XYZ file of C-alpha atoms in Angstrom:
538
model
C 111.183 73.902 100.682
C 108.118 75.797 99.456
C 106.122 78.258 101.580
C 103.723 76.928 104.215
C 100.210 78.053 105.022
C 99.850 81.338 106.848
C 96.303 80.892 108.060
C 93.596 78.235 108.075
C 91.515 80.070 105.479
C 91.393 80.173 101.710
C 89.158 80.409 98.663
C 85.647 79.054 99.284
C 83.617 76.546 97.260
C 86.470 74.326 96.048
C 85.636 70.978 97.690
C 84.340 69.375 94.493
C 87.474 70.419 92.615
C 89.597 68.849 95.357
C 87.554 65.641 95.203
C 88.366 65.168 91.510
C 91.824 66.819 91.825
C 90.922 69.530 89.325
C 91.879 73.151 88.885
C 89.008 75.674 89.363
C 89.696 76.629 85.719
C 89.464 73.021 84.472
C 87.987 72.467 81.017
C 85.050 70.176 80.258
C 87.419 67.545 78.852
C 89.571 67.623 81.995
C 86.451 67.182 84.141
C 85.308 64.158 82.087
C 88.790 62.611 82.212
C 89.032 63.017 86.005
C 85.554 61.564 86.478
C 86.405 58.464 84.430
C 89.628 57.939 86.398
C 87.942 58.061 89.813
C 84.805 56.179 88.711
C 86.889 53.222 87.534
C 88.370 52.881 91.030
C 85.256 53.407 93.140
C 82.499 51.846 91.024
C 80.730 49.389 93.397
C 80.584 46.663 90.721
C 84.390 46.491 90.729
C 84.570 45.795 94.489
C 84.388 42.148 95.574
C 84.756 42.595 99.334
C 81.345 43.059 101.050
C 83.051 45.067 103.804
C 84.369 47.639 101.289
C 81.370 47.799 98.926
C 79.488 50.303 101.138
C 82.527 52.607 101.284
C 82.950 52.333 97.508
C 79.269 53.123 96.937
C 79.440 56.225 99.151
C 82.587 57.556 97.442
C 81.207 56.745 93.978
C 78.083 58.797 94.747
C 80.273 61.724 95.813
C 82.219 61.503 92.560
C 79.030 61.348 90.472
C 77.570 64.370 92.289
C 80.772 66.368 91.731
C 80.777 65.467 88.019
C 77.084 66.338 87.620
C 77.633 69.814 89.069
C 80.970 70.693 87.472
C 79.959 69.440 84.011
C 76.865 71.687 83.977
C 77.815 75.299 83.133
C 74.993 76.903 85.146
C 75.334 74.641 88.196
C 79.093 75.133 88.165
C 78.707 78.922 88.177
C 76.251 78.764 91.071
C 78.616 76.471 92.969
C 81.616 78.738 92.326
C 79.666 81.735 93.666
C 77.703 80.257 96.557
C 78.865 76.652 97.061
C 76.537 73.774 97.753
C 74.249 76.085 99.724
C 73.455 77.963 96.522
C 72.528 74.722 94.741
C 70.250 73.517 97.547
C 68.582 76.811 98.539
C 66.199 77.096 95.613
C 68.176 79.429 93.346
C 66.557 79.050 89.934
C 67.419 80.758 86.659
C 65.200 81.503 83.710
C 65.963 80.235 80.191
C 66.423 83.805 78.944
C 69.841 83.976 80.615
C 72.788 82.630 78.643
C 75.867 84.759 79.372
C 77.880 84.203 82.584
C 77.595 87.914 83.502
C 73.799 87.784 83.139
C 73.619 84.635 85.260
C 75.848 86.231 87.903
C 73.683 89.388 88.095
C 70.475 87.347 88.334
C 71.968 85.164 91.077
C 72.981 88.222 93.085
C 69.460 89.647 92.758
C 67.795 86.371 93.777
C 70.187 85.895 96.679
C 69.427 89.376 98.050
C 65.710 88.717 97.830
C 66.038 85.304 99.499
C 68.091 86.810 102.293
C 65.472 89.481 102.892
C 62.698 86.874 102.906
C 64.673 84.739 105.342
C 65.122 87.676 107.703
C 61.395 88.386 107.650
C 60.191 84.787 107.870
C 59.245 85.236 111.531
C 58.319 88.078 113.795
C 61.322 90.376 113.920
C 61.230 92.778 116.868
C 63.479 95.829 116.851
C 63.674 98.546 119.434
C 65.710 101.174 121.200
C 65.636 102.981 124.527
C 67.407 106.296 125.082
C 67.951 107.724 128.563
C 69.119 111.336 128.553
C 71.063 112.074 131.747
C 72.508 115.394 132.920
C 75.178 115.816 135.582
C 74.740 119.658 135.795
C 70.991 119.235 136.433
C 71.733 116.637 139.114
C 74.246 118.898 140.876
C 71.692 121.715 140.728
C 69.122 119.583 142.543
C 66.760 119.112 139.579
C 67.268 115.360 139.117
C 69.576 113.551 136.741
C 66.941 112.509 134.145
C 66.315 115.013 131.336
C 64.144 112.779 129.205
C 63.590 109.376 127.668
C 62.697 108.041 124.223
C 61.435 104.523 123.548
C 60.892 103.088 120.060
C 59.796 99.604 119.055
C 58.732 97.788 115.905
C 57.573 94.268 115.080
C 57.519 93.051 111.482
C 56.291 89.808 109.990
C 56.173 88.188 106.568
C 52.658 86.812 106.191
C 53.139 85.678 102.573
C 55.945 85.286 100.089
C 55.646 88.858 98.840
C 53.748 90.650 101.623
C 54.935 91.890 104.986
C 53.530 94.082 107.728
C 55.299 96.124 110.393
C 53.720 97.765 113.438
C 55.643 100.099 115.693
C 55.576 103.161 117.823
C 57.624 105.437 120.012
C 57.153 107.389 123.197
C 59.104 110.487 124.175
C 59.105 112.363 127.471
C 61.109 115.250 128.830
C 60.924 117.387 131.973
C 57.745 119.196 130.952
C 55.834 117.158 128.359
C 55.554 113.883 126.493
C 53.818 112.167 123.611
C 53.883 109.245 121.237
C 53.381 107.987 117.703
C 51.956 104.677 116.445
C 52.881 103.519 112.934
C 51.758 100.712 110.606
C 53.569 99.747 107.388
C 52.315 97.366 104.708
C 54.973 96.206 102.240
C 54.481 94.291 98.988
C 57.243 92.904 96.764
C 56.104 92.993 93.134
C 59.280 91.435 91.737
C 62.938 90.988 92.685
C 63.545 94.595 91.558
C 60.486 96.551 92.745
C 58.369 96.990 95.881
C 55.805 99.343 97.406
C 55.010 100.386 100.991
C 51.947 102.024 102.527
C 52.468 103.931 105.785
C 50.019 105.338 108.318
C 50.774 106.913 111.692
C 48.784 108.586 114.403
C 49.682 110.615 117.451
C 51.911 113.675 117.527
C 52.562 113.239 113.788
C 49.492 111.783 112.098
C 50.069 111.106 108.419
C 49.495 108.709 105.545
C 52.025 107.945 102.859
C 53.306 105.665 100.130
C 56.803 104.673 99.084
C 57.901 102.743 96.021
C 61.375 101.387 95.292
C 62.718 100.040 92.030
C 66.104 98.697 91.053
C 66.825 100.453 87.780
C 70.007 98.522 86.959
C 72.246 96.085 88.795
C 74.049 99.117 90.263
C 71.333 101.753 90.795
C 68.055 102.077 92.721
C 65.394 104.792 92.873
C 62.912 105.458 95.687
C 59.932 107.829 95.689
C 58.099 108.709 98.913
C 54.994 110.853 99.228
C 53.167 111.600 102.479
C 50.394 113.875 103.700
C 50.106 115.279 107.200
C 46.601 114.874 108.666
C 47.107 117.740 111.109
C 47.980 120.621 108.758
C 47.322 119.053 105.344
C 50.893 119.573 104.098
C 52.339 117.231 101.470
C 55.943 116.069 101.427
C 57.669 114.436 98.475
C 61.071 112.733 98.638
C 63.066 111.286 95.756
C 66.210 109.232 96.446
C 68.673 107.834 93.898
C 71.328 105.359 95.016
C 74.229 104.221 92.866
C 76.764 101.463 93.560
C 80.121 103.111 92.865
C 82.283 100.055 93.521
C 82.127 96.714 95.283
C 82.444 98.465 98.658
C 81.053 101.977 98.153
C 77.828 103.668 97.082
C 76.511 107.192 96.647
C 73.054 108.716 96.958
C 71.206 111.934 96.193
C 67.993 112.847 98.028
C 65.596 115.637 97.085
C 62.894 116.544 99.629
C 60.050 118.947 98.792
C 57.490 120.188 101.317
C 57.508 121.871 104.719
C 61.202 121.012 105.123
C 62.699 121.118 101.638
C 66.287 119.924 101.349
C 68.884 118.427 99.047
C 71.247 115.808 100.477
C 74.252 114.225 98.811
C 75.730 111.203 100.601
C 78.424 108.573 100.271
C 79.050 105.253 102.025
C 81.899 102.777 102.006
C 82.050 99.467 103.816
C 84.470 96.565 103.635
C 85.782 93.960 106.037
C 87.787 96.406 108.173
C 86.522 99.923 107.430
C 83.124 101.636 107.416
C 82.861 105.276 106.350
C 80.011 107.613 105.445
C 79.472 111.279 104.756
C 76.736 113.621 103.608
C 76.208 117.264 102.730
C 72.774 118.826 103.197
C 71.227 122.060 101.943
C 67.899 123.010 103.545
C 65.774 126.062 104.174
C 67.321 126.575 107.636
C 70.925 126.518 106.414
C 73.682 124.040 105.589
C 74.878 120.905 107.307
C 77.465 118.161 106.862
C 78.494 115.055 108.739
C 81.126 112.350 108.435
C 81.630 109.007 110.158
C 84.634 106.689 110.132
C 84.783 103.286 111.836
C 87.790 100.995 111.728
C 87.998 97.407 112.885
C 90.871 97.095 115.349
C 90.547 93.377 115.968
C 87.975 90.642 115.424
C 86.009 91.948 118.438
C 86.751 95.668 118.779
C 86.538 98.815 116.676
C 87.238 102.546 116.864
C 84.973 105.331 115.633
C 85.212 109.056 114.785
C 82.129 111.153 113.949
C 82.052 114.828 112.983
C 79.054 117.119 112.456
C 78.970 120.735 111.304
C 76.116 123.008 110.289
C 73.894 125.914 111.214
C 72.787 124.243 114.448
C 75.552 121.723 115.080
C 79.287 121.722 115.617
C 80.715 118.691 117.363
C 83.164 115.821 117.161
C 82.645 112.369 118.624
C 85.362 109.767 119.252
C 85.257 106.360 120.880
C 84.995 102.673 120.192
C 83.217 99.443 120.950
C 83.797 95.806 121.679
C 81.864 92.653 120.912
C 81.293 90.871 124.228
C 79.325 87.918 122.876
C 77.961 86.566 119.604
C 74.978 88.940 119.709
C 76.081 91.756 122.049
C 78.295 94.807 121.581
C 79.127 97.636 123.976
C 80.306 101.064 122.857
C 81.482 104.242 124.592
C 81.711 107.605 122.833
C 83.075 110.992 123.911
C 81.434 114.069 122.352
C 82.474 117.709 122.514
C 80.585 120.511 120.741
C 78.492 123.638 121.075
C 75.871 121.702 123.061
C 78.416 120.690 125.694
C 80.535 117.711 126.684
C 78.943 114.253 126.650
C 79.665 110.634 127.391
C 77.481 108.199 125.499
C 77.170 104.559 126.524
C 75.559 102.028 124.167
C 74.566 98.379 124.490
C 73.519 96.554 121.321
C 71.914 93.150 121.802
C 70.638 91.619 118.564
C 68.211 94.191 117.150
C 67.729 95.937 120.508
C 69.635 99.052 121.599
C 70.095 100.799 124.933
C 71.658 104.274 124.558
C 72.550 106.530 127.499
C 73.864 110.027 126.611
C 75.271 111.744 129.732
C 75.701 115.540 129.678
C 78.827 116.296 131.720
C 79.011 120.045 131.210
C 77.293 122.722 129.176
C 80.504 124.794 129.136
C 83.563 123.990 127.039
C 86.241 124.349 129.732
C 89.562 123.036 128.251
C 90.770 121.405 131.478
C 87.444 119.689 132.125
C 87.157 118.570 128.493
C 90.663 117.058 128.595
C 90.007 115.251 131.860
C 86.645 113.925 130.642
C 88.503 112.285 127.738
C 91.683 111.057 129.446
C 90.189 109.595 132.637
C 87.742 107.073 131.056
C 90.267 106.242 128.325
C 92.976 105.422 130.865
C 90.495 103.439 132.947
C 89.468 101.448 129.874
C 93.028 100.415 128.986
C 93.792 99.471 132.603
C 90.660 97.324 132.807
C 91.408 95.799 129.411
C 94.941 94.807 130.391
C 94.379 93.549 133.932
C 90.765 92.345 133.890
C 89.279 91.877 130.407
C 92.245 90.251 128.629
C 92.935 87.651 131.349
C 89.233 86.781 131.481
C 88.895 86.486 127.694
C 92.093 84.446 127.445
C 90.787 81.997 130.026
C 87.414 81.775 128.270
C 89.009 81.205 124.841
C 91.170 78.395 126.220
C 88.083 76.789 127.713
C 86.223 77.102 124.397
C 89.195 75.647 122.526
C 89.219 72.652 124.874
C 85.467 72.159 124.451
C 85.776 72.441 120.666
C 88.606 69.891 120.651
C 86.480 67.430 122.589
C 83.539 68.081 120.260
C 85.528 67.555 117.057
C 87.443 64.529 118.321
C 84.696 62.121 117.294
C 84.213 63.880 113.939
C 87.928 63.651 113.168
C 87.901 59.962 114.094
C 85.034 59.264 111.693
C 86.744 61.276 108.939
C 89.976 59.318 109.480
C 88.121 56.011 109.212
C 86.456 57.131 105.949
C 89.822 58.302 104.549
C 91.469 54.984 105.440
C 88.729 53.052 103.614
C 89.108 55.323 100.595
C 92.866 54.638 100.628
C 92.291 50.889 100.812
C 90.199 51.113 97.645
C 93.011 53.095 95.978
C 95.757 50.724 97.139
C 95.728 48.274 94.192
C 95.882 50.946 91.486
C 98.364 53.060 93.496
C 100.693 50.047 93.876
C 100.459 49.272 90.160
C 101.299 52.897 89.285
C 104.188 52.918 91.765
C 105.669 49.709 90.303
C 105.477 51.215 86.827
C 107.456 54.236 88.029
C 110.016 51.937 89.683
C 110.588 50.199 86.336
C 111.232 53.515 84.562
C 113.150 55.106 87.486
C 110.440 57.764 87.546
C 108.546 59.584 90.327
C 108.023 57.475 93.458
C 106.413 58.980 96.572
C 108.109 57.305 99.530
C 106.324 59.237 102.277
C 103.491 61.802 102.293
C 102.091 63.405 105.470
C 99.291 65.970 105.780
C 98.281 68.026 108.821
C 99.781 70.193 111.567
C 103.253 71.408 110.418
C 104.760 71.010 113.913
C 103.376 67.487 114.275
C 104.734 66.597 110.817
C 108.164 67.860 111.828
C 108.132 65.780 115.002
C 106.869 62.739 113.057
C 109.596 63.234 110.480
C 112.164 63.333 113.287
C 110.916 59.983 114.564
C 109.229 61.231 117.750
C 106.547 58.765 118.855
C 102.993 59.545 119.942
C 102.414 62.643 117.767
C 100.034 61.213 115.115
C 96.864 62.998 116.298
C 97.345 66.006 113.988
C 98.715 64.108 110.965
C 97.415 61.629 108.401
C 99.577 59.464 106.135
C 98.585 60.109 102.494
C 101.322 58.201 100.688
C 98.800 55.943 98.889
C 96.651 58.717 97.316
C 99.785 60.647 96.300
C 101.151 57.639 94.410
C 97.720 57.143 92.825
C 97.750 60.750 91.523
C 101.137 60.341 89.811
C 100.520 60.419 86.056
C 101.873 57.836 83.610
C 104.469 60.402 82.489
C 105.795 60.659 86.072
C 104.242 63.964 87.122
C 102.285 64.899 90.279
C 100.258 68.113 90.323
C 97.947 69.600 92.972
C 96.202 72.827 92.082
C 96.436 76.244 93.699
C 93.441 77.476 95.694
C 92.066 73.966 96.350
C 92.151 72.770 99.960
C 93.958 69.457 100.128
C 91.769 67.897 102.835
C 89.091 67.420 100.161
C 91.240 65.100 98.041
C 90.037 61.500 98.006
C 91.892 59.559 100.715
C 92.591 62.740 102.725
C 90.776 64.218 105.738
C 91.265 67.211 108.047
C 93.197 65.822 111.055
C 93.315 69.159 112.939
C 90.256 71.355 112.162
C 90.743 75.089 112.608
C 94.550 74.906 112.506
C 97.041 75.673 109.704
C 98.030 72.597 107.702
C 100.686 71.615 105.197
C 101.536 68.664 102.959
C 104.988 67.081 103.274
C 106.234 64.742 100.525
C 109.451 62.751 100.284
C 110.056 61.252 96.832
C 112.677 59.811 94.526
C 113.238 60.823 90.937
C 115.911 59.282 88.722
C 117.401 57.560 91.815
C 117.741 60.871 93.679
C 115.874 61.742 96.912
C 113.941 64.997 97.385
C 111.613 66.620 99.941
C 108.956 69.313 99.537
C 106.359 70.988 101.783
C 103.441 73.131 100.601
C 100.627 74.997 102.325
C 97.041 73.824 102.338
C 96.029 75.972 99.342
C 99.387 76.139 97.539
C 100.165 74.559 94.189
C 102.351 71.444 94.082
C 104.143 70.283 90.954
C 106.845 67.609 91.161
C 109.414 66.838 89.982
C 110.400 70.496 89.964
C 112.244 72.166 87.106
C 115.954 71.490 87.212
C 115.658 68.195 89.119
C-alpha cells in the first residue's frame, strides 16, 4: 500500500494537466499526443447518440481549451503561476519579453499593480479611534479618560492611474486639543514609478511631494520632501528598500531637517511568522524596537514587542484571535518606564478601535505579576469553557450548511462524470480486451473519494457510496498499449476526465485492484501522489 493523502490541499493550477493526464513538466510532443488521444474520443462528429452529443461537445471544448493554453509557452507560464484567473484578468505581456525569468518578473509587476488598482477601485475608508484610559486618575477622582485620538481617511481611484485620498485626525487630552486635515493626490506613471502630492492644514500645516520608483525587481527607492507653512522648515527623507529573500526585506531611511535621523530596518513575513526590527539614530539619542508575531492556529496568534531608547524602555506581550472573517480582537500587556498597561484592540476591516489602559505608574513587582497572570488565567478559562464549545458548535453548523449547499453541486458533477465515462466505455473496453489477450494490466476495480468510505465499500458494506465514485472505466482507458498506467505527482485526480470530487473539502485517495500476468494486486495513493503500475518487481 502506498501513502494516503494527509490533507485536502496541494499544488495549485494543475487542473488542465489532470484533464489531459499530463505531468506539469510535460513536453510539447507529450501535450500534442495527449490532445490527439482525448480528441479522438470526445469529438462530437464521432458521437451518433443525440443524448450524448451535448456531453461530448462540452468535454471536447474543455480539451481544446486545455491544449490551447498548455501548447502556448506564454499562456502556460501564466497558468502555472496564476491559474485561469491570470489568463482571464487582463495580464498582457509585451513582445520584448522572451525569457521565462523576464516573463515571470513582468507578471509579478503587473499583478501587484492590478491588485493595487482593484483595492482602490471604490471608496476605501480607513480609520482608527484611540481611547486613553487611566485607572490611577480614576481612583484619584480626576476621571478615567486621559485623552482621545481619532483618525480617518477616504481614498478613491478616479482614473486608471490617478487616485485621491482625503483624511484628518483629531486629538484631545485633559487640557487641550486640535486637528489636522490632509489631502493626497497620487499618480501612477508606470508599473514601476509613482508620485504623490500632499497638503495638510491645522496643527501641522505643510505641503510636500513624494516619488517612488522600483529600481529593480528587488529594490525600491522613495524620496519625500515637505515644507512646513508655520516655521518654513524643510524636511527631506530618502528611503531605500531591498527584498532580501522571498519572505524578508530590509530598508534604510535618511531624514534631514528639524528632526534628522538615520533608521535601519528589517521585516520578515511568511505564512506563520511575522517579525520586524529597526535601529534609529537621531539628534535626541538612540532607539531600537523589535516585534515578533507567531501564528498559533488558523484563527489566533501571539505577539512580543520590545522597545528601547533614550525615552523608551518597555516590553509588550499578548495575542489576538480572529472572531469572524473581517474582525480580530487583541489584548496586550505592557510594562516599562511609563508604567503598566493593558491594551485592548478591535480590528474590523480597515477600522481599528484601540483602548490603552494605564493600570499603574509605578513598577511594583507584585502588582505587575498580578496584572499579567489574572487576565491570562481568565482568558484560558473562558477559552476552554465558553469560547471553544461555542466555536465547535458553530463550526458543526457551518459544516452541515456547507454539506447541504454542495450536495447539488456534487450531484451535477457526478452526472457529468458518468456521461464522460459512457463516452470512454467503448475505447476502454477495447483496451481492456487487448490486455486480456496478452495477460497484461487489467483494472478490475477503481474507487476514488473518502478513504474511510472506500474501505467500507471494499468490505461490502451497503449504503456508503456518497463519498466515493467508481472510476474503473477511465482507469482502463488510461492503460497504455504496453500495459502501463501512470498518474502524475502533484496533479489532483478529481480533474481527470471521468472523475469528479465526491466529497469536497475532505482528504481523498484512489484505490485500484488489478491483475497482471494472472496475479492480483491492490494499491492506494493520495490525491496528489504519483501512481505507476505495475510496480517494479511484480
